[in-house]
CSV table of C-alpha atoms in Angstrom, one decimal:
chain,number,residue,atom,x,y,z
A,353,MET,CA,5.5,-98.8,80.6
A,354,ASP,CA,3.9,-96.6,83.4
A,355,LYS,CA,1.9,-93.6,82.2
A,356,ASN,CA,0.4,-90.6,83.9
A,357,ILE,CA,-3.4,-90.6,84.6
A,358,ASN,CA,-6.0,-88.2,85.8
A,359,ILE,CA,-8.2,-89.5,88.7
A,360,LYS,CA,-10.7,-88.3,91.2
A,361,VAL,CA,-10.1,-89.2,94.9
A,362,LYS,CA,-13.3,-89.4,97.0
A,363,VAL,CA,-11.8,-89.3,100.5
A,364,TRP,CA,-13.4,-89.5,104.0
A,365,ARG,CA,-13.0,-86.4,106.1
A,366,GLN,CA,-13.9,-86.4,109.8
A,367,LYS,CA,-12.5,-84.1,112.5
A,368,ASN,CA,-12.8,-86.6,115.3
A,369,ALA,CA,-14.8,-89.6,116.6
A,370,LYS,CA,-17.6,-87.4,117.9
A,371,THR,CA,-18.2,-85.3,114.7
A,372,LYS,CA,-20.1,-86.3,111.6
A,373,GLY,CA,-17.9,-87.3,108.7
A,374,TYR,CA,-18.3,-86.7,105.0
A,375,PHE,CA,-16.8,-87.5,101.6
A,376,GLU,CA,-14.7,-84.9,99.8
A,377,THR,CA,-13.9,-85.3,96.1
A,378,VAL,CA,-10.6,-84.0,94.8
A,379,GLU,CA,-9.3,-84.1,91.2
A,380,LEU,CA,-5.7,-85.1,90.7
A,381,LYS,CA,-3.9,-84.8,87.3
A,382,ASN,CA,-0.8,-86.4,85.9
A,383,ILE,CA,-0.4,-89.1,88.6
A,384,SER,CA,2.3,-91.5,87.6
A,385,GLN,CA,1.1,-95.1,87.6
A,386,GLY,CA,4.5,-96.0,88.9
A,387,SER,CA,3.9,-94.2,92.2
A,388,SER,CA,2.6,-95.9,95.3
A,389,PHE,CA,-0.8,-95.3,96.7
A,390,LEU,CA,0.7,-93.4,99.7
A,391,GLU,CA,2.8,-91.3,97.4
A,392,MET,CA,-0.5,-90.3,95.6
A,393,LEU,CA,-1.9,-89.3,99.0
A,394,ASP,CA,1.2,-87.2,99.6
A,395,ILE,CA,0.6,-85.4,96.3
A,396,LEU,CA,-3.1,-85.0,97.3
A,397,ASN,CA,-2.0,-83.3,100.5
A,398,GLU,CA,0.5,-81.1,98.8
A,399,LYS,CA,-2.3,-79.9,96.5
A,400,LEU,CA,-4.6,-79.2,99.5
A,401,ILE,CA,-1.9,-77.4,101.4
A,402,SER,CA,-1.1,-75.2,98.4
A,403,GLU,CA,-4.8,-74.3,98.2
A,404,GLY,CA,-4.9,-73.3,101.8
A,405,GLN,CA,-6.9,-76.4,102.9
A,406,THR,CA,-6.4,-78.9,105.6
A,407,PRO,CA,-4.4,-82.0,104.5
A,408,VAL,CA,-5.9,-85.5,104.9
A,409,ALA,CA,-4.7,-87.4,108.0
A,410,PHE,CA,-3.6,-90.9,107.3
A,411,ASP,CA,-1.3,-93.4,109.1
A,412,HIS,CA,2.0,-94.7,107.7
A,413,ASP,CA,5.4,-95.7,109.1
A,414,CYS,CA,7.7,-98.2,107.4
A,415,ARG,CA,6.1,-98.1,103.9
A,416,GLU,CA,7.5,-101.6,103.5
A,417,GLY,CA,4.5,-103.7,104.3
A,418,ILE,CA,5.6,-104.9,107.7
A,419,CYS,CA,4.0,-102.5,110.3
A,420,GLY,CA,0.4,-102.5,109.3
A,421,MET,CA,-0.2,-98.8,110.0
A,422,CYS,CA,-1.1,-97.9,106.4
A,423,SER,CA,-4.6,-99.3,106.9
A,424,LEU,CA,-7.1,-97.8,104.4
A,425,TYR,CA,-10.4,-99.1,102.9
A,426,ILE,CA,-10.0,-98.5,99.2
A,427,ASN,CA,-12.8,-99.1,96.7
A,428,GLY,CA,-14.5,-101.5,99.1
A,429,HIS,CA,-11.4,-103.5,100.0
A,430,PRO,CA,-9.1,-103.3,103.0
A,431,HIS,CA,-5.7,-102.3,101.6
A,432,GLY,CA,-7.2,-101.9,98.1
A,433,PRO,CA,-8.0,-104.1,95.1
A,434,ASP,CA,-4.7,-106.0,95.0
A,435,SER,CA,-4.1,-109.2,97.0
A,436,GLU,CA,-1.5,-110.1,99.6
A,437,ILE,CA,-0.3,-106.5,100.1
A,438,THR,CA,-0.7,-103.6,102.5
A,439,THR,CA,-1.8,-100.2,101.3
A,440,CYS,CA,1.8,-98.9,101.1
A,441,GLN,CA,2.6,-101.7,98.6
A,442,LEU,CA,-0.3,-100.8,96.4
A,443,HIS,CA,0.7,-99.0,93.2
A,444,MET,CA,-1.3,-96.6,91.0
A,445,ARG,CA,-1.0,-99.0,88.0
A,446,LYS,CA,-3.9,-100.8,89.5
A,447,PHE,CA,-6.1,-97.8,88.5
A,448,GLU,CA,-7.0,-96.4,85.1
A,449,GLU,CA,-7.5,-93.0,83.5
A,450,GLY,CA,-10.6,-91.3,84.9
A,451,ASP,CA,-11.1,-93.6,87.8
A,452,THR,CA,-12.8,-92.4,91.0
A,453,ILE,CA,-11.0,-93.9,94.0
A,454,THR,CA,-13.0,-94.1,97.3
A,455,ILE,CA,-10.9,-94.1,100.4
A,456,GLU,CA,-12.3,-94.7,103.9
A,457,PRO,CA,-10.9,-95.5,107.4
A,458,TRP,CA,-11.5,-98.9,109.0
A,459,ARG,CA,-15.1,-99.2,110.1
A,460,SER,CA,-15.4,-100.9,113.6
A,461,ALA,CA,-16.6,-100.1,117.0
A,462,GLY,CA,-13.2,-101.3,118.2
A,463,PHE,CA,-11.4,-98.8,116.0
A,464,PRO,CA,-12.8,-95.3,116.6
A,465,VAL,CA,-11.8,-92.6,114.1
A,466,ILE,CA,-9.1,-90.2,115.4
A,467,ARG,CA,-9.2,-87.9,112.3
A,468,ASP,CA,-10.0,-88.5,108.6
A,469,LEU,CA,-8.5,-91.9,107.6
A,470,THR,CA,-6.7,-92.4,111.0
A,471,VAL,CA,-8.3,-94.8,113.5
A,472,ASP,CA,-7.3,-95.8,117.0
A,473,ARG,CA,-6.0,-99.3,116.8
A,474,THR,CA,-4.7,-99.5,120.4
A,475,ALA,CA,-7.5,-102.1,121.0
A,476,PHE,CA,-5.2,-104.7,119.5
A,477,ASP,CA,-2.4,-103.6,121.9
A,478,LYS,CA,-4.8,-104.1,124.8
A,479,ILE,CA,-5.7,-107.6,123.6
A,480,MET,CA,-2.0,-108.5,123.4
A,481,GLN,CA,-1.4,-107.1,126.8
A,482,ALA,CA,-4.2,-109.2,128.2
A,483,GLY,CA,-2.3,-112.4,127.4
A,484,GLY,CA,-0.3,-112.4,124.2
A,485,PHE,CA,3.1,-113.1,125.7
A,486,VAL,CA,5.2,-115.7,127.5
A,487,SER,CA,6.2,-114.7,131.0
A,488,VAL,CA,7.7,-118.0,132.2
A,489,ASN,CA,11.4,-117.8,132.8
A,490,THR,CA,12.9,-119.9,130.1
A,491,GLY,CA,16.5,-119.2,131.0
A,492,GLY,CA,19.2,-118.0,128.5
A,493,ILE,CA,18.7,-118.1,124.7
A,494,PRO,CA,18.9,-121.8,123.8
A,495,ASP,CA,20.5,-123.2,120.6
A,496,ALA,CA,18.0,-123.5,117.8
A,497,ASN,CA,17.8,-127.3,117.9
A,498,CYS,CA,17.7,-127.7,121.7
A,499,ILE,CA,13.9,-127.8,122.0
A,500,PRO,CA,12.5,-130.5,119.6
A,501,ILE,CA,9.5,-129.0,117.8
A,502,PRO,CA,7.8,-130.9,114.9
A,503,LYS,CA,8.4,-129.0,111.7
A,504,LYS,CA,4.7,-128.9,111.0
A,505,ASN,CA,4.1,-127.1,114.3
A,506,ALA,CA,7.0,-124.7,113.8
A,507,ASP,CA,5.7,-123.8,110.3
A,508,LEU,CA,2.2,-123.2,111.5
A,509,ALA,CA,3.5,-121.1,114.4
A,510,MET,CA,5.6,-119.0,112.0
A,511,ASP,CA,2.6,-118.6,109.7
A,512,ALA,CA,0.4,-117.4,112.6
A,513,ALA,CA,3.2,-115.0,113.8
A,514,SER,CA,3.3,-113.4,110.4
A,515,CYS,CA,0.1,-111.4,111.3
A,516,ILE,CA,1.1,-107.7,111.5
A,517,GLY,CA,-2.0,-106.6,113.4
A,518,CYS,CA,-3.1,-104.2,110.7
A,519,GLY,CA,-6.9,-104.7,111.3
A,520,ALA,CA,-7.8,-105.6,107.8
A,521,CYS,CA,-9.6,-108.7,109.1
A,522,VAL,CA,-11.8,-106.5,111.3
A,523,ALA,CA,-12.5,-104.1,108.5
A,524,ALA,CA,-13.4,-106.9,106.1
A,525,CYS,CA,-15.8,-108.7,108.5
A,526,LYS,CA,-19.4,-107.8,108.4
A,527,ASN,CA,-19.5,-108.3,112.2
A,528,GLY,CA,-16.3,-106.3,112.9
A,529,SER,CA,-14.8,-109.5,114.4
A,530,ALA,CA,-11.2,-109.6,115.6
A,531,MET,CA,-11.1,-113.4,115.7
A,532,LEU,CA,-8.5,-113.8,113.0
A,533,PHE,CA,-6.1,-111.5,114.8
A,534,VAL,CA,-6.6,-113.0,118.2
A,535,SER,CA,-6.5,-116.6,116.9
A,536,ALA,CA,-3.2,-115.9,115.1
A,537,LYS,CA,-1.6,-114.5,118.3
A,538,VAL,CA,-2.9,-117.4,120.4
A,539,SER,CA,-1.8,-119.9,117.8
A,540,GLN,CA,1.8,-118.7,117.6
A,541,PHE,CA,2.2,-119.6,121.3
A,542,ALA,CA,-0.2,-122.6,121.5
A,543,LEU,CA,1.8,-124.5,119.0
A,544,LEU,CA,5.1,-124.1,120.8
A,545,PRO,CA,6.3,-125.6,124.1
A,546,GLN,CA,7.1,-122.2,125.6
A,547,GLY,CA,3.5,-121.2,125.2
A,548,LYS,CA,1.9,-124.2,126.8
A,549,VAL,CA,2.4,-123.1,130.5
A,550,GLU,CA,0.0,-120.2,130.2
A,551,ALA,CA,-2.1,-121.5,127.4
A,552,ASN,CA,-5.4,-121.7,129.4
A,553,ARG,CA,-5.1,-118.2,130.9
A,554,ARG,CA,-4.0,-116.7,127.6
A,555,ALA,CA,-7.0,-118.0,125.6
A,556,LYS,CA,-9.6,-116.8,128.1
A,557,ALA,CA,-7.9,-113.4,128.8
A,558,MET,CA,-7.5,-112.5,125.1
A,559,VAL,CA,-11.0,-113.5,124.1
A,560,ALA,CA,-12.5,-111.7,127.2
A,561,LYS,CA,-10.6,-108.5,126.3
A,562,MET,CA,-11.7,-108.8,122.6
A,563,ASP,CA,-15.3,-109.0,123.7
A,564,GLU,CA,-14.9,-106.1,126.2
A,565,LEU,CA,-13.5,-103.8,123.5
A,566,GLY,CA,-16.6,-104.2,121.3
A,567,PHE,CA,-15.5,-106.5,118.5
A,568,GLY,CA,-18.1,-108.7,116.9
A,569,ASN,CA,-18.5,-112.5,116.7
A,570,CYS,CA,-17.2,-114.7,114.0
A,571,THR,CA,-19.7,-116.2,111.6
A,572,ASN,CA,-17.1,-117.9,109.3
A,573,THR,CA,-17.7,-115.9,106.1
A,574,ARG,CA,-13.9,-116.0,105.5
A,575,ALA,CA,-13.8,-112.4,104.4
A,576,CYS,CA,-11.0,-111.9,106.9
A,577,GLU,CA,-8.8,-114.6,105.3
A,578,MET,CA,-9.5,-113.3,101.8
A,579,GLU,CA,-8.4,-109.7,102.7
A,580,CYS,CA,-5.5,-110.5,105.0
A,581,PRO,CA,-2.2,-109.1,103.5
A,582,LYS,CA,-0.2,-111.9,105.1
A,583,ASN,CA,-2.6,-114.8,104.2
A,584,VAL,CA,-3.3,-115.8,107.8
A,585,SER,CA,-5.5,-118.8,107.7
A,586,ILE,CA,-8.9,-119.1,109.5
A,587,SER,CA,-7.7,-122.6,110.7
A,588,ASN,CA,-6.3,-120.5,113.5
A,589,ILE,CA,-9.8,-119.5,114.5
A,590,ALA,CA,-10.6,-123.2,114.9
A,591,ARG,CA,-7.5,-123.6,117.1
A,592,LEU,CA,-8.5,-120.7,119.2
A,593,ASN,CA,-11.9,-122.2,119.8
A,594,ARG,CA,-10.3,-125.5,120.8
A,595,GLU,CA,-7.9,-123.7,123.2
A,596,PHE,CA,-10.7,-121.7,124.7
A,597,ILE,CA,-13.0,-124.7,125.2
A,598,LYS,CA,-10.1,-126.7,126.8
A,599,ALA,CA,-9.5,-123.8,129.2
A,600,LYS,CA,-13.1,-123.6,130.2
A,601,PHE,CA,-13.3,-127.4,130.8
A,602,LYS,CA,-10.3,-127.1,133.1
A,603,ASP,CA,-12.1,-124.4,135.1
């Protein structure tokens, strides 16, 4: 049965990307362990507002684990100490009486801080715009079984497409690499016939944009895979490397 606990929240405060940030510690009492982590942050903000202080800025939207906006670094883990979930799916029952919970924004040159816990993740949108789409005219919507695709490839493409672009892979990586995200988006097209036409241009364009935006290199520590809320496999990174090398050879 869920109980109420008293905790301390050590939260990052930063006015904008150009100002120096700092940690602020706030005590919260009688927090239900049945509440979600974001509900706890709502309670924190209500407390701050009632005391005449500025509330903590943090991102959220669907609160159903499918949009990736609730991106927080909690006690040293992207999305918190639970596995295969986003921050909005984390519940306070993962914490105990008297715990101090440290909350930070994503740390990456590619994700500059907007305010407090909110970062600018439009870099991922720019990478997608560089090549993460199919522009060839494929006609009307075909029946599901009109284009023969091996089940293995279809399953792998769907697994890659499950990436929600939250940025946990970047936050977990010591190099701030976006390779897991980019490889997932390349893979979901590279494995299907519709994506073959632009495969070479896509791989080169998305990798080039990733490098341009300041993301680091992959050194295969697998931290990205361990912290990914959707279990996206680093085998996609190997596929991206193959796609990129093939494109360069064709040049």
